[in-house]
Coordinates of C-alpha atoms and ligand atoms in Angstrom, one line a residue:
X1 CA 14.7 -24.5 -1.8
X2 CA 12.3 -26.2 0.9
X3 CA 12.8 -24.9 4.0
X4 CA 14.4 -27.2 6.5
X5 CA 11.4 -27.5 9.1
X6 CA 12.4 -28.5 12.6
X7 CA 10.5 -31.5 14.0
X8 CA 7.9 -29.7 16.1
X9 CA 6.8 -27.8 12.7
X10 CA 6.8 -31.0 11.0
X11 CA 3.8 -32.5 13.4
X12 CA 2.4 -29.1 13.4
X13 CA 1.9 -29.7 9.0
X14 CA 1.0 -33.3 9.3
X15 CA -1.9 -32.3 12.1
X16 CA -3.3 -29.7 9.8
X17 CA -3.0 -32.0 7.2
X18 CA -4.9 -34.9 9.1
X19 CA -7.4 -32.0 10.3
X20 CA -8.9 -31.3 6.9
X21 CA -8.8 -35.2 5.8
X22 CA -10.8 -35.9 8.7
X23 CA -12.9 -32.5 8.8
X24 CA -12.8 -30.4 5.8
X25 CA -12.4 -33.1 2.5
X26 CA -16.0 -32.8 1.4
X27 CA -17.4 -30.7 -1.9
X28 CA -18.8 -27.5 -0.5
X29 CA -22.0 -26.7 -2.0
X30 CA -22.5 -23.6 -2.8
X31 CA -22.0 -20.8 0.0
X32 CA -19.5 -20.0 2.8
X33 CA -18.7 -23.7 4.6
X34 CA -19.6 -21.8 8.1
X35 CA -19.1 -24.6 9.9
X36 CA -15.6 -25.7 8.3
X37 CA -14.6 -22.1 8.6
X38 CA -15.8 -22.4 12.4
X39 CA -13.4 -26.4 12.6
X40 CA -10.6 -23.9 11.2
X41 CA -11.2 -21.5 14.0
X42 CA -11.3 -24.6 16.6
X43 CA -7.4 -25.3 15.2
X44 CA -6.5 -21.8 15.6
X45 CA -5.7 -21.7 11.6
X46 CA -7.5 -18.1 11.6
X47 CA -4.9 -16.4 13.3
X48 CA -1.5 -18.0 11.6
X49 CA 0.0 -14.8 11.0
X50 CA -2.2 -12.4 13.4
X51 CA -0.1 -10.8 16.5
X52 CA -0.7 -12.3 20.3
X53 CA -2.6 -8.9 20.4
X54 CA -5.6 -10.7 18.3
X55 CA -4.7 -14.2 19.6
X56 CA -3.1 -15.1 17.0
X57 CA -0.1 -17.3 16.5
X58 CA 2.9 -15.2 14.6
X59 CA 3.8 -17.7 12.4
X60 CA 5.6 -16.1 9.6
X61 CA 4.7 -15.7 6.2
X62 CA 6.7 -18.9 5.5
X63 CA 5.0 -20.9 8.4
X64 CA 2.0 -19.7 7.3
X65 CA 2.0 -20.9 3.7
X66 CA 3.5 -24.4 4.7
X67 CA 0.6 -24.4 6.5
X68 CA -2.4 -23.1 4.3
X69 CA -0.8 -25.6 1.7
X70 CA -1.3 -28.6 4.2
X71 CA -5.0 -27.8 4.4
X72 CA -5.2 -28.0 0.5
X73 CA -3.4 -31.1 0.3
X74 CA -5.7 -32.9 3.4
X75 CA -8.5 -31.5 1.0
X76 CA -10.0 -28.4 2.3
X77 CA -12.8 -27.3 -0.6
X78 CA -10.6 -24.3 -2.6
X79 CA -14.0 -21.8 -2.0
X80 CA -13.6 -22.0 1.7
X81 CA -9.5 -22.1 1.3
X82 CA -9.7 -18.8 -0.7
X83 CA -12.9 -17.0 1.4
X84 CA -10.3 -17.4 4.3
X85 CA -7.3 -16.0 2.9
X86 CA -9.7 -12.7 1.8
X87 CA -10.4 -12.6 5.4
X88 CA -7.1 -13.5 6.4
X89 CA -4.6 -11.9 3.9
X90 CA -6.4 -9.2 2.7
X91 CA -8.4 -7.9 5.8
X92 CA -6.9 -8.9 8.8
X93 CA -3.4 -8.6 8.6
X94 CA -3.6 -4.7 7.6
X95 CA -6.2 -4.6 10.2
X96 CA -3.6 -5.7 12.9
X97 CA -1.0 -3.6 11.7
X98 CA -2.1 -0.6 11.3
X99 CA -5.1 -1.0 14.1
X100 CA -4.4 -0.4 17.8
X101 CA -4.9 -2.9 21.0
X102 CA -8.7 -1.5 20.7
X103 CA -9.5 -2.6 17.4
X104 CA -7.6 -5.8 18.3
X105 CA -9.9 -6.5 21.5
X106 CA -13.2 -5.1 19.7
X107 CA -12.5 -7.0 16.0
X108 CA -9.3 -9.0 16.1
X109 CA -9.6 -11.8 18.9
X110 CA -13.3 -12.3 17.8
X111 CA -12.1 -12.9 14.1
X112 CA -9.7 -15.7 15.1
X113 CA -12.3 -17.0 17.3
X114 CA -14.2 -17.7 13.9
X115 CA -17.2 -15.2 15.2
X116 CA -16.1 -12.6 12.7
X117 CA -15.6 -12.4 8.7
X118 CA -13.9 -9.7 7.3
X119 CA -13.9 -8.4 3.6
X120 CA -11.6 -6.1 1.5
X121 CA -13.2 -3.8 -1.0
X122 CA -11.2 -2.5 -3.3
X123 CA -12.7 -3.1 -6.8
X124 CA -15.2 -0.4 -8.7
X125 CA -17.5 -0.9 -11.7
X126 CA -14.9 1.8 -13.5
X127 CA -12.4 -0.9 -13.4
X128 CA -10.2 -2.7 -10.8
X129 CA -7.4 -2.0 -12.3
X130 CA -7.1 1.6 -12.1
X131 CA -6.6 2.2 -8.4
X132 CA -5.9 5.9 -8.6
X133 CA -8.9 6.9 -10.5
X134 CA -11.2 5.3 -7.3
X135 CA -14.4 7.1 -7.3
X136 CA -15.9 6.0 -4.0
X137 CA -15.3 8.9 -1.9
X138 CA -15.2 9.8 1.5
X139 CA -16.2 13.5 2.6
X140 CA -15.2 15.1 6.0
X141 CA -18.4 16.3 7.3
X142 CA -18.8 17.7 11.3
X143 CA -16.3 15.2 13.3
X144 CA -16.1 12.3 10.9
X145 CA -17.4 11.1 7.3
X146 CA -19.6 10.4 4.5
X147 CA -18.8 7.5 2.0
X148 CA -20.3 7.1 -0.9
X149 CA -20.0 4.9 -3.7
X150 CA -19.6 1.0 -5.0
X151 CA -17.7 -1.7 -5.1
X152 CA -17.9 -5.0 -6.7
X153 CA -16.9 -8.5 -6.8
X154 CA -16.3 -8.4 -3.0
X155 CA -15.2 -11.9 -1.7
X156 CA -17.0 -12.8 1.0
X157 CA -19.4 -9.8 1.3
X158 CA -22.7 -11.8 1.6
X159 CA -21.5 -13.2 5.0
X160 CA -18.9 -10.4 6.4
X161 CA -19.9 -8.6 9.8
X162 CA -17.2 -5.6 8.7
X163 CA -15.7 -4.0 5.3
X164 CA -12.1 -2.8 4.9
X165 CA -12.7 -0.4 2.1
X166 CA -10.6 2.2 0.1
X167 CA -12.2 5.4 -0.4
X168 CA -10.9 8.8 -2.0
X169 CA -10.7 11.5 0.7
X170 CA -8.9 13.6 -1.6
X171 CA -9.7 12.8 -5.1
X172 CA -7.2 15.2 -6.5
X173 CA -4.0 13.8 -5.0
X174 CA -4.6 10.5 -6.7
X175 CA -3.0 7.5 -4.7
X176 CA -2.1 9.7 -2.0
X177 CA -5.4 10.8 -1.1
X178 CA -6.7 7.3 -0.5
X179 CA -7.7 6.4 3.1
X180 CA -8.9 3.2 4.4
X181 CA -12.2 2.7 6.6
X182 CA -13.8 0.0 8.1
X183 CA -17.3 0.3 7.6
X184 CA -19.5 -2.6 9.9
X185 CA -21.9 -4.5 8.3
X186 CA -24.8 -3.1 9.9
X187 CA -23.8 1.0 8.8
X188 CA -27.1 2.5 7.6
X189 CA -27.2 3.2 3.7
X190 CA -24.5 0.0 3.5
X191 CA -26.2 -2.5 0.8
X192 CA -24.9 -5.8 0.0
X193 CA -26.3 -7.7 -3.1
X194 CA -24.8 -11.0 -3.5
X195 CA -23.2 -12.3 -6.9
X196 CA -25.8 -14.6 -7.9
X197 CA -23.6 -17.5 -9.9
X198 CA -19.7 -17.5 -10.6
X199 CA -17.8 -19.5 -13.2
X200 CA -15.8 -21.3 -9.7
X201 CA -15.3 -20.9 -6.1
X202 CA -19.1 -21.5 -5.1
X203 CA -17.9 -21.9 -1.6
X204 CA -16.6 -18.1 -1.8
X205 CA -19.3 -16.2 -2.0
X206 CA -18.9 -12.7 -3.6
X207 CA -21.3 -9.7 -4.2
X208 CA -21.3 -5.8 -4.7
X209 CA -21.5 -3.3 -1.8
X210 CA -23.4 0.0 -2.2
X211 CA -22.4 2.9 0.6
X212 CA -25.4 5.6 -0.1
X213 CA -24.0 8.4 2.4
X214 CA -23.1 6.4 5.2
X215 CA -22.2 8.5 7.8
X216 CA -18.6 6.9 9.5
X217 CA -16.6 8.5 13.1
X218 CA -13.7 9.5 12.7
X219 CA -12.4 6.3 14.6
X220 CA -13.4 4.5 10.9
X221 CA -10.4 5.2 9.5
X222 CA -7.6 2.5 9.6
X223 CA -4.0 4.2 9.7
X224 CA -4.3 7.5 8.9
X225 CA -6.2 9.8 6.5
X226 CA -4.4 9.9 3.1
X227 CA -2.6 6.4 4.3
X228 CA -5.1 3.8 2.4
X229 CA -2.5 3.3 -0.4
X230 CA 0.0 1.9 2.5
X231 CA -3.1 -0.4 4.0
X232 CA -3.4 -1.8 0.5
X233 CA -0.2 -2.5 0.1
X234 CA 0.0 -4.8 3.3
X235 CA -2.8 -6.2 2.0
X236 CA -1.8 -7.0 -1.0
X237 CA 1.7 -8.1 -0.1
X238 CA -0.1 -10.7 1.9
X239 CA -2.9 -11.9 -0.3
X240 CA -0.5 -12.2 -3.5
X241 CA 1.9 -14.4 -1.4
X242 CA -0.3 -16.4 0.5
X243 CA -3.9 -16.8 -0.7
X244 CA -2.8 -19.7 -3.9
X245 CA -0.9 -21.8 -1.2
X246 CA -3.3 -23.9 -0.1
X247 CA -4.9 -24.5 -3.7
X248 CA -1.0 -25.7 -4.5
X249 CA -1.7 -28.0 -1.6
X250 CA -5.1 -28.9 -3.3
X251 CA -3.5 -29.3 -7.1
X252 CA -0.8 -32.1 -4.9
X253 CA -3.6 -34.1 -4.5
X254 CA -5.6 -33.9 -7.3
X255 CA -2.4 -35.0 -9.2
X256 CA -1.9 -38.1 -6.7
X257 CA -5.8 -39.2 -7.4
X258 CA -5.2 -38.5 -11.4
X259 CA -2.1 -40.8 -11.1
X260 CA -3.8 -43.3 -9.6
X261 CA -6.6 -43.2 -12.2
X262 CA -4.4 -43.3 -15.2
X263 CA -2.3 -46.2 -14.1
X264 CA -5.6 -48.1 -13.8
X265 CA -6.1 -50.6 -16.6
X266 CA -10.2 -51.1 -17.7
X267 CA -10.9 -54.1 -19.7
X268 CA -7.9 -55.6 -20.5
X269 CA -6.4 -52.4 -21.9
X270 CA -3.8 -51.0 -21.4
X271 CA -3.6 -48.3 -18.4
X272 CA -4.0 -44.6 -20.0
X273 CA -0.6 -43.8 -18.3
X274 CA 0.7 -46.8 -20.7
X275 CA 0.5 -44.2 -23.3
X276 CA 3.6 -41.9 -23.3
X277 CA 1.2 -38.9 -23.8
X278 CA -0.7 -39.3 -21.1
X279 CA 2.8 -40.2 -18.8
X280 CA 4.5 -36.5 -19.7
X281 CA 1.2 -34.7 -19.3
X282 CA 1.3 -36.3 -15.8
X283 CA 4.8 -35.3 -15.7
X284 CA 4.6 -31.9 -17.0
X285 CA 1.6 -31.4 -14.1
X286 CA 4.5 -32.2 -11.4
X287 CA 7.3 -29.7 -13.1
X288 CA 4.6 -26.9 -13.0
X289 CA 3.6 -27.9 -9.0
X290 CA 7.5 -28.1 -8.0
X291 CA 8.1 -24.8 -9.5
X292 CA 5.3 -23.1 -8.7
X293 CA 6.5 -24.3 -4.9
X294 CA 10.1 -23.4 -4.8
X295 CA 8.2 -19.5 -6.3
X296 CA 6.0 -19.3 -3.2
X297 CA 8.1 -20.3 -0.6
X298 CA 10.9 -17.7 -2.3
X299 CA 8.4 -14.9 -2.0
X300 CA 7.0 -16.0 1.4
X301 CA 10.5 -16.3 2.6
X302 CA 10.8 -12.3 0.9
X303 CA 8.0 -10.8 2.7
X304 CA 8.9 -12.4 5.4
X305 CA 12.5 -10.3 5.0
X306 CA 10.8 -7.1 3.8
X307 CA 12.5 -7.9 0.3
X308 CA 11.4 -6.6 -2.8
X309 CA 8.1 -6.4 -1.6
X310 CA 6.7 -5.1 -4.6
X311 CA 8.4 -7.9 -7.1
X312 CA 7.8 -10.7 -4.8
X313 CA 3.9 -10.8 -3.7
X314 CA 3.3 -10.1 -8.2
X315 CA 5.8 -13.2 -9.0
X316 CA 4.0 -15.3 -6.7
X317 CA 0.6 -14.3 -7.8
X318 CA 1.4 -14.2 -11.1
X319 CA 3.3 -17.4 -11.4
X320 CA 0.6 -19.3 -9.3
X321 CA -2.0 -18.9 -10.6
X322 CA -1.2 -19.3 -14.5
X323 CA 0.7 -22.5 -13.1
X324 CA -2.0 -24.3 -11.5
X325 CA -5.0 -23.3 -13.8
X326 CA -2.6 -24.8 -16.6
X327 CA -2.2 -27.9 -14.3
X328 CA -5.9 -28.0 -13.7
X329 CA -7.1 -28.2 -17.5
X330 CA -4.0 -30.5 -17.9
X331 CA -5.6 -32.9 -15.6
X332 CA -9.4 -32.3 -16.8
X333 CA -7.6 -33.2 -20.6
X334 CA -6.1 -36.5 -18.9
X335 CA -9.5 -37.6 -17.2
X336 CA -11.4 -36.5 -20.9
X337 CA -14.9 -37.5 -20.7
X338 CA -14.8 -38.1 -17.1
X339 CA -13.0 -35.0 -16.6
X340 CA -16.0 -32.9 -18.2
X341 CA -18.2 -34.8 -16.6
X342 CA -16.4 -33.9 -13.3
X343 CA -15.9 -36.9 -11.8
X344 CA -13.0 -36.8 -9.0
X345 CA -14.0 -33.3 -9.1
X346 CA -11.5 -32.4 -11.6
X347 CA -13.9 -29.9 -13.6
X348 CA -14.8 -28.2 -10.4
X349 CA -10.7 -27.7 -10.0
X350 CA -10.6 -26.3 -13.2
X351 CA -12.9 -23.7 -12.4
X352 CA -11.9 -22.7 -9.2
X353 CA -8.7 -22.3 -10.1
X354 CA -9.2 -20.2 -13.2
X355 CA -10.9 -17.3 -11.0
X356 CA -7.5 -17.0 -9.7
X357 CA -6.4 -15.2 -12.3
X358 CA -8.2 -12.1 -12.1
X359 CA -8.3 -12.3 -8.3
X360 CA -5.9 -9.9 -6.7
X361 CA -5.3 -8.0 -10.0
X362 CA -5.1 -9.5 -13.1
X363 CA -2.0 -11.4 -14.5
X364 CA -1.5 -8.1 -16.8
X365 CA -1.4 -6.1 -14.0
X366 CA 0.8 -8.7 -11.9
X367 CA 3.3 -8.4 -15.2
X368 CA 3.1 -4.6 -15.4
X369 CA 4.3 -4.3 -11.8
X370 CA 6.9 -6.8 -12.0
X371 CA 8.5 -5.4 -15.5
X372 CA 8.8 -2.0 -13.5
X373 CA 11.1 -3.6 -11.5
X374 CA 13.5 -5.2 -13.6
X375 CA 17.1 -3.0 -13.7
X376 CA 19.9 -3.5 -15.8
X377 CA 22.6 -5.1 -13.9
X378 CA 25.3 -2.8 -13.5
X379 CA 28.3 -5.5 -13.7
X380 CA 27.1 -7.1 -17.5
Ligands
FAD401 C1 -12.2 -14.7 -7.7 C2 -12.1 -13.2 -7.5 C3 -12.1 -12.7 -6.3 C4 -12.0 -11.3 -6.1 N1 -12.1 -10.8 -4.8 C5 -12.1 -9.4 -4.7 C6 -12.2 -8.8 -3.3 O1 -12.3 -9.5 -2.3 N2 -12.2 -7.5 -3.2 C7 -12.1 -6.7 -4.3 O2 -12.1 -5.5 -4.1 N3 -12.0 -7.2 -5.6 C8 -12.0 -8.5 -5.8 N4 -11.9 -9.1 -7.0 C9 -11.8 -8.2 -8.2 C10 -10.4 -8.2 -8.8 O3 -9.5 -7.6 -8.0 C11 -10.6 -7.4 -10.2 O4 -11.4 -8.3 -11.0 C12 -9.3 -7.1 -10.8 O5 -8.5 -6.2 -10.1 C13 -9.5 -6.5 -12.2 O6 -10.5 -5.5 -12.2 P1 -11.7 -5.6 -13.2 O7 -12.3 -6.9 -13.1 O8 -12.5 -4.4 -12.9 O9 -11.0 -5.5 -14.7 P2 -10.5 -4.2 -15.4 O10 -9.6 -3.4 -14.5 O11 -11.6 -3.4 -16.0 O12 -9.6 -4.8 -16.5 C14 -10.1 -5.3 -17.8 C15 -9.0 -5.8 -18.6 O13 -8.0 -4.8 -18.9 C16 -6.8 -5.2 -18.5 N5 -6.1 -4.0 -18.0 C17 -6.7 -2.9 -17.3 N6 -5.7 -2.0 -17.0 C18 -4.6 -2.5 -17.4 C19 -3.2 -2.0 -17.3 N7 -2.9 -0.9 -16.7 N8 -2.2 -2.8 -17.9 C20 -2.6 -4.0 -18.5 N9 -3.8 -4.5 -18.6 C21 -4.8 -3.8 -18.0 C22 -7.0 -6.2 -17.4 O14 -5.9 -7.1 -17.2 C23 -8.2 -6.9 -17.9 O15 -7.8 -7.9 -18.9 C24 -11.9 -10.4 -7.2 C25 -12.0 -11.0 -8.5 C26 -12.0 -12.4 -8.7 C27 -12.1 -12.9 -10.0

């Protein structure tokens, strides 16, 4: 199931590795890391998948989860490991394919540069879930248009320079009269009011964004009019496949350090990991990571094929993220008092990782998607 790197891709996983040991394994305190986000720039990690258009590198999907993993496992903080996949998965890489060599020079070569944050806003107060009943709408008026509306929970909105948001241009052809805009930062009647305090990801800032009539050019809108549903889906596609990789990476080396802990003896006791209980939870922590690796690197290798692209991106998710926040309370059980009391961090995994769940659609909806593809087989 792993894929067979060659050599060269092999230094290219131990360097990122080695990068975020030596420049990214401290706790972020609350906020965007700026200045580990601006280190990941200086290794050109913010354009893994981005075309040469934008700078980037055009690494696959595969590549690029390999990748994102070996910054979790060096130790990147899982706040600025999921504030750049928003940016990454969910804005840019709709962004650069459905925008032209203009957006890529204006937006695109700055945002791998590290000088640009992007945001995806997708989520209203009526209920994330129901993408077809959007109410933030988007009104032809003279040569271009007027959006108005709100949208919450927005990763990284308290630092982002430009919003990729969904808006209804026609509200009465449901999904298909959804277009996609990007609306700078600096748009007059655009209002961003940070999230003031999260159950995880401190080092992911999120807030709401209010659009009171802002008045957009035509040139706003990315794709086409009536096209948003398709720039979502890219940006899903990506986000669901690729944003929980580097957290796997991080949940590698949280296990390593709760090994290590448990086979420590204290006072002439026996070591915790003595105790067969405390071995198969360690155990069972391992199945979960394996499997939850051989799942991503299937649906990378998917998208990366144009398979199944709506199955895939929903296993991986899905899968994921009930995997490791199982494997994250798992390991807060094993530490016990020292696990509530956070030491080795293993509270603050917990946490982090639980906010997966809902991010990116909840598990429910991860489920409903995947159960619509299911077929009989013909030949049983
Ligand atoms: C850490 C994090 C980061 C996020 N980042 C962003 C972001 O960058 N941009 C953005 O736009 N949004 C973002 N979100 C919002 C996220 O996409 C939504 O929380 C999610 O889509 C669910 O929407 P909701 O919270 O409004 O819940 P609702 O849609 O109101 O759902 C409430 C409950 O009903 C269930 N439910 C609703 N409809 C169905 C259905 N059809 N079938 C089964 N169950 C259903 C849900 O599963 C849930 O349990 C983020 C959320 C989190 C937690």
């Amino acid at each position: 199931m792993y894929p067979d790197w060659n050599p060269e891709f092999q230094h290219e996983i131990a360097r990122v590795r080695h990068f975020a040991e030596a420049s990214l394994s401290r706790r972020a305190e609350a906020g965007l890391d700026r200045q580990g986000w601006q280190a990941c720039a200086g290794e050109k990690l913010l354009g893994l998948p981005l075309p040469a258009s934008w700078d980037g590198a055009s690494c696959s999907a595969l590549e690029t989860v390999a990748l994102f993993e070996a910054l979790g496992r060096g130790g990147a903080d899982r706040g600025l490991l999921f504030a750049l996949g928003a940016h990454l998965f969910g804005a840019c890489v709709p962004m650069a394919l459905y925008g032209g060599p203009d957006l890529a020079s204006r937006q695109g070569r700055f945002s791998v540069a590290g000088s640009r944050i992007f945001a995806l806003a997708i989520t209203e107060p009526s209920g994330g879930s129901h993408i077809s009943s959007m109410e933030t709408t988007a009104r032809l008026s003279g040569g271009g248009y007027v959006l108005r509306g709100e949208k919450r929970f927005v990763t990284n909105a308290p630092d982002a320079d430009l919003f990729l948001v969904l808006a209804s241009t026609s509200p009465e052809r449901g999904t298909f009269g959804l277009t996609a805009f990007l609306v700078p930062k600096e748009t007059p009647g655009l209002e961003v009011r940070p999230l003031a305090s999260t159950l995880g990801l401190a080092g992911a800032p999120m807030g709401s964004v209010y659009f009171q009539s802002c008045e957009l050019p035509a040139a706003a809108v990315l794709g086409k009019e009536g096209g948003g549903f398709a720039v979502l889906g890219t940006a899903m596609q990506w986000e669901r496949t690729c944003i929980l990789a580097g957290f796997l990476g991080a949940a590698e080396r949280d296990l390593a350090r709760c090994v290590a802990r448990m086979r420590r003896s204290r006072g002439g006791h026996p070591a915790p990991a003595d105790h067969q209980a405390v071995a198969h939870r360690l155990a069972g922590v391992k199945c979960g990571l394996e499997a939850a690796r051989a799942v991503l690197y299937r649906g990378a290798s998917a998208l990366d094929l144009r398979r199944e692209t709506l199955l895939w991106p929903s296993l991986v998710k899905r899968t994921l993220s009930e995997t490791l926040t199982t494997c994250a309370q798992d390991m807060m059980r094993l530490y016990a008092g020292a696990g509530w009391a956070d030491e080795d961090g293993a509270a603050t995994a917990w946490r982090d990782t639980a906010a997966t769940l809902s991010a990116s659609g909840t598990n429910d909806v991860q489920l409903n998607l995947i159960a619509s593809c299911l077929r009989p087989d013909p030949g049983a």
